[in-house]
Short mmCIF file of C-alpha atoms and ligand atoms in Angstrom, two decimals:
data_model
loop_
_atom_site.label_atom_id
_atom_site.label_comp_id
_atom_site.label_asym_id
_atom_site.label_seq_id
_atom_site.Cartn_x
_atom_site.Cartn_y
_atom_site.Cartn_z
CA MET A 1 0.00 0.00 0.00
CA GLU A 2 1.30 3.44 -0.87
CA LYS A 3 0.33 6.82 0.53
CA GLU A 4 0.77 9.97 -1.51
CA ILE A 5 2.86 12.76 -0.05
CA LYS A 6 4.67 15.62 -1.71
CA ASN A 7 8.38 16.00 -1.45
CA VAL A 8 9.19 18.74 -3.88
CA GLU A 9 12.90 18.91 -3.23
CA TYR A 10 13.51 15.27 -4.06
CA GLY A 11 10.73 14.99 -6.62
CA LEU A 12 9.24 12.10 -4.70
CA GLU A 13 5.61 11.60 -3.90
CA LYS A 14 5.23 8.27 -2.24
CA ILE A 15 5.92 6.74 1.12
CA PHE A 16 5.38 3.12 1.80
CA ASP A 17 3.31 1.63 4.58
CA GLY A 18 5.65 -1.36 4.43
CA ALA A 19 8.57 0.76 5.59
CA GLN A 20 8.99 0.92 9.34
CA ASP A 21 9.92 4.27 10.81
CA PHE A 22 12.45 3.07 13.39
CA LEU A 23 15.18 4.51 11.17
CA PRO A 24 14.12 7.93 9.88
CA LEU A 25 16.80 9.13 7.42
CA LEU A 26 17.11 12.82 6.61
CA GLY A 27 19.30 12.28 3.55
CA THR A 28 22.77 11.26 2.41
CA ASP A 29 25.38 12.95 4.61
CA TYR A 30 28.57 12.10 2.71
CA VAL A 31 30.22 9.38 0.67
CA GLU A 32 33.76 8.41 1.68
CA PHE A 33 36.19 6.78 -0.72
CA TYR A 34 39.34 4.97 0.33
CA VAL A 35 41.88 5.81 -2.36
CA GLY A 36 45.58 5.39 -3.09
CA ASN A 37 46.31 9.10 -3.39
CA ALA A 38 43.67 11.45 -1.98
CA LYS A 39 45.50 14.60 -3.03
CA GLN A 40 45.41 13.62 -6.69
CA SER A 41 41.86 12.23 -6.50
CA ALA A 42 40.71 15.54 -5.02
CA HIS A 43 42.34 17.38 -7.93
CA TYR A 44 40.53 15.11 -10.39
CA TYR A 45 37.11 15.58 -8.79
CA LYS A 46 37.59 19.36 -8.66
CA THR A 47 38.90 19.68 -12.20
CA ALA A 48 36.75 17.10 -13.97
CA PHE A 49 33.51 17.11 -11.96
CA GLY A 50 33.46 20.66 -10.60
CA TYR A 51 33.55 19.88 -6.88
CA GLN A 52 34.57 22.68 -4.53
CA SER A 53 37.27 22.48 -1.86
CA TYR A 54 35.48 22.18 1.48
CA ALA A 55 37.39 20.60 4.38
CA TYR A 56 40.65 18.86 5.16
CA ALA A 57 42.20 16.70 7.87
CA GLY A 58 45.75 15.34 7.86
CA LEU A 59 49.19 15.80 9.36
CA GLU A 60 48.61 19.58 9.65
CA THR A 61 45.49 19.04 11.78
CA GLY A 62 47.04 16.46 14.09
CA LEU A 63 46.32 13.19 12.28
CA LYS A 64 49.30 10.84 12.09
CA ASP A 65 48.18 7.97 9.88
CA ARG A 66 45.75 9.26 7.26
CA VAL A 67 44.58 12.26 5.30
CA SER A 68 41.10 13.23 4.09
CA TYR A 69 39.98 15.84 1.58
CA VAL A 70 36.30 16.80 1.61
CA LEU A 71 34.72 18.14 -1.58
CA LYS A 72 31.31 19.67 -2.03
CA GLN A 73 28.93 20.46 -4.85
CA ASP A 74 25.49 21.71 -3.80
CA LYS A 75 24.23 18.92 -1.48
CA ILE A 76 26.85 16.33 -2.49
CA ARG A 77 29.81 15.78 -0.17
CA LEU A 78 32.64 13.42 -1.08
CA VAL A 79 35.41 12.47 1.34
CA LEU A 80 38.64 11.13 -0.18
CA THR A 81 40.80 9.31 2.35
CA THR A 82 44.28 7.82 2.00
CA SER A 83 46.35 5.99 4.59
CA LEU A 84 49.82 7.35 5.34
CA VAL A 85 51.01 3.97 6.61
CA SER A 86 51.12 0.55 5.00
CA ASN A 87 49.58 -1.33 7.89
CA SER A 88 46.04 0.00 8.29
CA PRO A 89 42.47 -0.97 7.42
CA ILE A 90 42.49 1.82 4.80
CA SER A 91 45.63 0.43 3.11
CA GLU A 92 44.20 -3.09 3.24
CA HIS A 93 40.97 -1.88 1.66
CA VAL A 94 42.80 -0.13 -1.18
CA LYS A 95 45.10 -3.10 -1.70
CA LYS A 96 42.15 -5.46 -2.09
CA HIS A 97 39.55 -3.31 -3.85
CA GLY A 98 41.48 -0.50 -5.48
CA ASP A 99 39.96 2.97 -5.04
CA GLY A 100 36.35 2.58 -3.99
CA VAL A 101 33.48 3.65 -1.79
CA LYS A 102 33.95 2.64 1.83
CA VAL A 103 31.26 4.67 3.59
CA ILE A 104 27.77 5.73 2.58
CA ALA A 105 26.97 8.09 5.43
CA LEU A 106 23.34 8.75 6.30
CA TRP A 107 22.16 11.91 8.04
CA VAL A 108 20.01 11.05 11.06
CA GLU A 109 18.37 12.78 14.00
CA ASP A 110 19.73 10.26 16.52
CA ALA A 111 22.85 8.24 15.67
CA ARG A 112 22.85 6.18 18.88
CA LYS A 113 19.26 5.06 18.35
CA SER A 114 19.91 4.33 14.65
CA TYR A 115 22.83 2.14 15.66
CA GLU A 116 20.98 0.35 18.46
CA GLU A 117 17.89 -0.32 16.34
CA THR A 118 19.85 -1.71 13.39
CA ILE A 119 22.20 -3.80 15.58
CA LYS A 120 19.14 -5.20 17.36
CA ARG A 121 17.81 -6.24 13.94
CA GLY A 122 20.98 -8.06 12.99
CA ALA A 123 23.44 -5.48 11.64
CA LYS A 124 27.17 -6.14 12.05
CA SER A 125 28.94 -3.30 13.85
CA PHE A 126 31.63 -1.24 12.13
CA MET A 127 31.91 1.50 14.78
CA GLU A 128 30.08 1.93 18.07
CA PRO A 129 28.65 5.41 18.70
CA VAL A 130 31.44 7.99 19.02
CA VAL A 131 30.99 11.62 20.10
CA GLU A 132 33.41 14.01 18.36
CA LYS A 133 33.70 17.57 19.67
CA ASP A 134 35.37 20.86 18.88
CA GLU A 135 34.62 24.54 19.50
CA HIS A 136 31.68 24.36 17.04
CA GLY A 137 29.80 21.67 18.93
CA GLU A 138 29.56 17.92 18.67
CA VAL A 139 28.74 15.20 16.15
CA VAL A 140 27.71 11.66 17.01
CA ARG A 141 28.60 8.93 14.52
CA ALA A 142 28.12 5.15 14.49
CA GLY A 143 28.51 2.63 11.68
CA ILE A 144 27.26 -0.75 10.50
CA TYR A 145 28.40 -2.97 7.64
CA THR A 146 26.22 -3.45 4.58
CA TYR A 147 27.21 -5.51 1.49
CA GLY A 148 30.87 -6.52 1.17
CA GLU A 149 33.14 -4.26 3.21
CA THR A 150 30.93 -1.23 2.58
CA VAL A 151 29.63 0.68 5.60
CA HIS A 152 26.60 2.79 6.48
CA MET A 153 27.64 5.50 8.94
CA PHE A 154 24.88 7.27 10.88
CA VAL A 155 25.71 10.95 11.35
CA GLU A 156 23.92 13.12 13.91
CA ARG A 157 24.92 16.76 13.49
CA LYS A 158 22.09 18.72 15.07
CA ASN A 159 24.47 20.11 17.72
CA TYR A 160 27.21 21.09 15.30
CA ASN A 161 27.77 24.22 13.23
CA GLY A 162 31.40 23.82 12.11
CA THR A 163 32.85 22.81 8.74
CA PHE A 164 32.01 19.17 8.05
CA LEU A 165 33.11 17.27 11.20
CA PRO A 166 35.18 17.98 14.34
CA GLY A 167 38.84 17.48 13.49
CA PHE A 168 38.48 18.96 10.02
CA LYS A 169 39.53 22.45 9.08
CA GLU A 170 38.10 24.52 6.30
CA TRP A 171 40.00 23.83 3.07
CA LYS A 172 40.79 27.05 1.25
CA SER A 173 42.42 26.52 -2.13
CA ASP A 174 43.69 28.92 -4.76
CA TYR A 175 42.49 26.50 -7.42
CA ASN A 176 38.70 26.62 -7.74
CA PRO A 177 37.23 25.35 -11.03
CA ALA A 178 33.54 26.20 -11.40
CA ALA A 179 30.81 23.73 -10.44
CA VAL A 180 29.06 21.86 -13.28
CA GLY A 181 25.53 21.88 -11.85
CA LEU A 182 25.50 18.60 -9.90
CA LYS A 183 22.87 18.94 -7.15
CA PHE A 184 22.39 15.82 -5.02
CA ILE A 185 22.78 12.05 -5.06
CA ASP A 186 19.72 10.55 -6.75
CA HIS A 187 20.62 6.93 -6.00
CA MET A 188 23.60 4.70 -5.23
CA VAL A 189 23.88 1.21 -6.67
CA GLY A 190 25.48 -1.81 -5.05
CA ASN A 191 26.78 -4.87 -6.93
CA VAL A 192 26.62 -8.12 -5.00
CA ASP A 193 27.85 -11.61 -5.83
CA TRP A 194 25.94 -14.52 -7.39
CA ASP A 195 22.77 -15.42 -5.42
CA GLN A 196 23.29 -12.57 -2.96
CA MET A 197 20.69 -10.07 -4.23
CA ASN A 198 17.72 -11.47 -2.33
CA ALA A 199 19.72 -11.83 0.89
CA THR A 200 20.85 -8.19 0.53
CA VAL A 201 17.27 -7.07 -0.17
CA LYS A 202 16.10 -8.93 2.93
CA TRP A 203 18.88 -7.30 4.96
CA TYR A 204 17.69 -3.82 3.90
CA GLU A 205 14.10 -4.79 4.75
CA ASP A 206 14.85 -6.41 8.10
CA VAL A 207 17.72 -4.27 9.39
CA MET A 208 17.03 -0.86 7.82
CA GLY A 209 13.23 -1.01 7.36
CA PHE A 210 13.55 -0.31 3.63
CA VAL A 211 11.06 -1.53 1.01
CA ASN A 212 11.71 -3.11 -2.37
CA PHE A 213 9.72 -0.89 -4.71
CA LEU A 214 11.00 -1.91 -8.14
CA SER A 215 12.43 -5.18 -9.47
CA PHE A 216 13.99 -6.18 -12.77
CA ASP A 217 14.69 -9.80 -13.58
CA ASP A 218 17.22 -11.24 -16.02
CA LYS A 219 14.56 -11.36 -18.77
CA GLN A 220 14.15 -7.58 -18.55
CA ILE A 221 17.84 -6.72 -18.23
CA THR A 222 19.42 -8.73 -20.96
CA THR A 223 21.25 -8.37 -24.23
CA GLU A 224 22.36 -10.98 -26.70
CA TYR A 225 25.38 -11.73 -24.49
CA SER A 226 24.86 -10.87 -20.86
CA ALA A 227 22.29 -10.29 -18.15
CA LEU A 228 21.78 -9.05 -14.62
CA MET A 229 19.05 -8.76 -12.04
CA SER A 230 18.24 -5.66 -10.00
CA LYS A 231 15.99 -4.72 -7.09
CA VAL A 232 15.56 -1.15 -5.91
CA MET A 233 15.38 -0.53 -2.16
CA SER A 234 14.03 2.71 -0.69
CA ASN A 235 13.68 4.08 2.80
CA GLY A 236 10.32 5.31 4.08
CA ASN A 237 10.47 8.90 2.85
CA GLY A 238 11.99 7.89 -0.50
CA ARG A 239 15.05 10.11 -0.07
CA ILE A 240 17.45 7.17 -0.06
CA LYS A 241 17.36 4.75 -2.98
CA PHE A 242 19.72 1.80 -3.26
CA PRO A 243 19.32 -0.46 -6.29
CA ILE A 244 21.05 -3.82 -5.75
CA ASN A 245 22.43 -5.75 -8.74
CA GLU A 246 23.42 -9.38 -9.08
CA PRO A 247 24.99 -11.03 -12.13
CA ALA A 248 22.88 -13.42 -14.20
CA LYS A 249 23.93 -16.16 -16.58
CA GLY A 250 24.33 -15.16 -20.22
CA LYS A 251 26.36 -16.31 -23.20
CA LYS A 252 29.21 -14.10 -22.03
CA LYS A 253 30.32 -12.44 -18.79
CA SER A 254 27.93 -10.04 -17.09
CA GLN A 255 29.28 -6.55 -16.33
CA ILE A 256 28.34 -7.25 -12.68
CA GLU A 257 30.59 -10.30 -12.66
CA GLU A 258 33.39 -8.20 -14.17
CA TYR A 259 32.91 -5.71 -11.34
CA ILE A 260 32.92 -8.41 -8.65
CA ASP A 261 36.09 -9.94 -10.15
CA PHE A 262 37.97 -6.64 -10.19
CA TYR A 263 36.64 -5.19 -6.94
CA GLU A 264 37.21 -8.60 -5.35
CA GLY A 265 33.78 -8.61 -3.79
CA ALA A 266 30.56 -6.66 -3.43
CA GLY A 267 30.69 -2.88 -3.51
CA VAL A 268 29.29 0.36 -4.85
CA GLN A 269 28.93 0.24 -8.63
CA HIS A 270 27.71 3.74 -9.41
CA LEU A 271 26.53 6.98 -7.91
CA ALA A 272 23.79 8.77 -9.82
CA LEU A 273 24.14 12.54 -9.52
CA ALA A 274 21.21 14.79 -10.28
CA THR A 275 21.32 17.95 -12.39
CA ASP A 276 18.63 20.43 -13.52
CA ASP A 277 20.28 20.91 -16.91
CA ILE A 278 21.90 17.74 -18.21
CA ILE A 279 22.89 19.25 -21.55
CA LYS A 280 24.89 21.99 -19.88
CA THR A 281 26.34 19.66 -17.21
CA VAL A 282 27.40 16.94 -19.67
CA ALA A 283 28.85 19.40 -22.19
CA GLU A 284 30.94 20.85 -19.35
CA LEU A 285 32.02 17.43 -18.02
CA LYS A 286 33.10 16.37 -21.53
CA ALA A 287 35.08 19.57 -22.00
CA ARG A 288 36.89 18.75 -18.72
CA GLY A 289 37.85 15.27 -19.84
CA VAL A 290 35.20 13.04 -18.24
CA GLU A 291 34.79 9.98 -20.45
CA PHE A 292 31.28 8.72 -21.16
CA LEU A 293 30.08 5.49 -22.70
CA PRO A 294 29.81 5.74 -26.48
CA PRO A 295 26.39 6.61 -27.94
CA PRO A 296 23.81 4.01 -28.95
CA PRO A 297 23.11 3.62 -32.70
CA GLN A 298 21.05 6.09 -34.73
CA ALA A 299 17.97 3.87 -34.46
CA TYR A 300 17.86 4.56 -30.70
CA TYR A 301 17.41 8.29 -31.32
CA ASP A 302 14.95 7.73 -34.18
CA GLU A 303 12.72 5.78 -31.78
CA ILE A 304 12.60 8.45 -29.06
CA PRO A 305 9.30 10.08 -30.17
CA ASN A 306 7.64 6.63 -30.08
CA ARG A 307 9.09 5.75 -26.70
CA LEU A 308 8.12 9.05 -25.12
CA GLY A 309 4.58 9.05 -26.54
CA THR A 310 2.53 11.82 -24.93
CA HIS A 311 5.57 13.05 -22.96
CA MET A 312 7.04 14.32 -26.25
CA SER A 313 4.81 17.37 -25.88
CA ILE A 314 6.53 18.38 -22.63
CA MET A 315 10.05 17.52 -23.77
CA LYS A 316 12.14 20.66 -23.91
CA GLU A 317 15.38 19.17 -25.16
CA ASP A 318 16.35 18.92 -28.80
CA ILE A 319 16.89 15.24 -29.72
CA SER A 320 19.83 16.09 -31.99
CA LYS A 321 21.52 17.84 -29.05
CA LEU A 322 20.97 14.79 -26.84
CA GLN A 323 22.40 12.57 -29.57
CA GLU A 324 25.42 14.85 -30.00
CA LEU A 325 26.20 14.37 -26.28
CA SER A 326 25.15 10.64 -26.21
CA ILE A 327 22.49 11.36 -23.57
CA LEU A 328 19.84 8.65 -23.15
CA VAL A 329 16.10 9.23 -22.69
CA ASP A 330 13.48 7.09 -20.98
CA ALA A 331 9.89 7.61 -19.93
CA ASP A 332 7.41 6.14 -17.49
CA GLU A 333 3.80 7.02 -16.67
CA ASP A 334 4.85 10.08 -14.65
CA GLY A 335 7.20 11.75 -17.11
CA TYR A 336 10.58 11.31 -18.70
CA LEU A 337 14.20 11.27 -17.62
CA LEU A 338 17.54 11.98 -19.23
CA GLN A 339 20.65 10.07 -18.22
CA ILE A 340 24.21 9.25 -19.24
CA PHE A 341 26.90 6.99 -17.81
CA THR A 342 30.63 7.58 -17.51
CA LYS A 343 33.25 4.97 -18.16
CA PRO A 344 34.84 3.64 -14.94
CA VAL A 345 36.73 6.52 -13.31
CA GLU A 346 39.68 4.45 -12.18
CA ASP A 347 41.95 1.77 -13.64
CA ARG A 348 39.99 -1.21 -12.39
CA PRO A 349 36.66 -1.42 -14.27
CA THR A 350 34.63 -0.84 -11.10
CA LEU A 351 33.08 2.47 -10.03
CA PHE A 352 31.40 4.80 -12.53
CA TYR A 353 28.95 7.71 -12.42
CA GLU A 354 25.52 8.38 -13.83
CA ILE A 355 24.31 11.92 -14.49
CA ILE A 356 20.52 12.12 -14.34
CA GLN A 357 17.85 14.75 -14.92
CA ARG A 358 14.34 13.74 -13.89
CA MET A 359 11.45 15.38 -15.68
CA GLY A 360 8.74 13.66 -13.65
CA ALA A 361 9.87 10.07 -14.23
CA LYS A 362 10.61 8.06 -11.08
CA GLY A 363 12.23 5.00 -12.65
CA PHE A 364 15.85 4.22 -13.37
CA GLY A 365 15.88 4.19 -17.16
CA ALA A 366 14.72 0.58 -17.70
CA GLY A 367 14.00 1.44 -21.32
CA ASN A 368 17.68 2.26 -21.73
CA PHE A 369 19.07 -0.87 -20.11
CA LYS A 370 19.57 -2.73 -23.39
CA ALA A 371 21.28 0.18 -25.17
CA LEU A 372 23.37 0.90 -22.08
CA PHE A 373 24.49 -2.67 -21.56
CA GLU A 374 25.38 -3.06 -25.21
CA SER A 375 27.61 0.00 -24.82
CA ILE A 376 29.20 -1.53 -21.72
CA GLU A 377 29.72 -4.83 -23.56
CA ARG A 378 31.60 -3.02 -26.32
CA GLU A 379 33.90 -1.64 -23.60
CA GLN A 380 34.22 -5.08 -21.95
CA GLU A 381 35.14 -6.52 -25.35
CA LYS A 382 38.05 -4.06 -25.55
CA ARG A 383 39.15 -5.06 -22.03
CA GLY A 384 38.93 -8.76 -22.87
CA THR A 385 36.48 -9.28 -19.99
CA LEU A 386 33.26 -10.08 -21.87
FE1 FE2 B 1 21.50 4.30 -11.93
#
């Protein structure tokens, strides 16, 4: 059963009676990557993706064993962390997985309660509640493991008015490339191993009180060569959406299997970042060297008026412009959406980004899955991993 509510900021209108409210989530707080060289990663995300310098912690602020750069663009906060010593959980993580997402931090009203409630429901602890303080107040954080070695950190910051977190100082840089119009994280996708999707879905239902509101089986997400299955999990207010993918058997290797092989386990596959003007954002990203998947064939663009049906009348974008930038279009009963996918942003074919502009549509571009996966397969072919 679904109840209608309006959430203008996130473009969401539904909450689910099935979702329990023991874990009210206010939004995504930050996403932390463990990387081999945070200084250079920070430069890349500023230059290529238009993030702004925001906060810093390292040797200069009293840390001895690690350094973190925090970047910001509108509501999106990325933390890039590198170990300064060989023997640390951060170094081990990078050694095994390469650069990747370690923490998906969730903004909550009460971090202790969030931790207790999820542990009570079976979560594995990553970090017991810790109170961090400085002259700007205090933050309470606590963390639990989700799929693979990935962590959900609960962040309570209602008594804090400093930059980011206690222990961080404001990062002022002389190098400040302009933002590219990225607004907030629309969804974050996890890849899990063979036969693990349903267990992961059940974990989100039981431990986090999420609901599974969309499912795609291997008949829907398939090409001539490969397939995958996906289920989309959402929290009660719809602000947090986590699709979960699992590989499926095909004639050749699924892109999810390729990910699992190279990441050496389950992990975050892509972050979808929302923009209000995808044409402007993507043109800017391309000019700054971000590499996107190659465009689908001409026939894909010829079919857009058919696929959009009545939504064509509200479509503002010029199809030839979308084609020029390789942007994909999909529609559902509520409207349409525009999306595009980058190539992996690191050497291992693991993490990539999606740029998305929703014009009413609430789906994830199911109508584009075939074209998208065929593009990915052409890239896998080049890597010899198909
Ligand atoms: Fe996506």
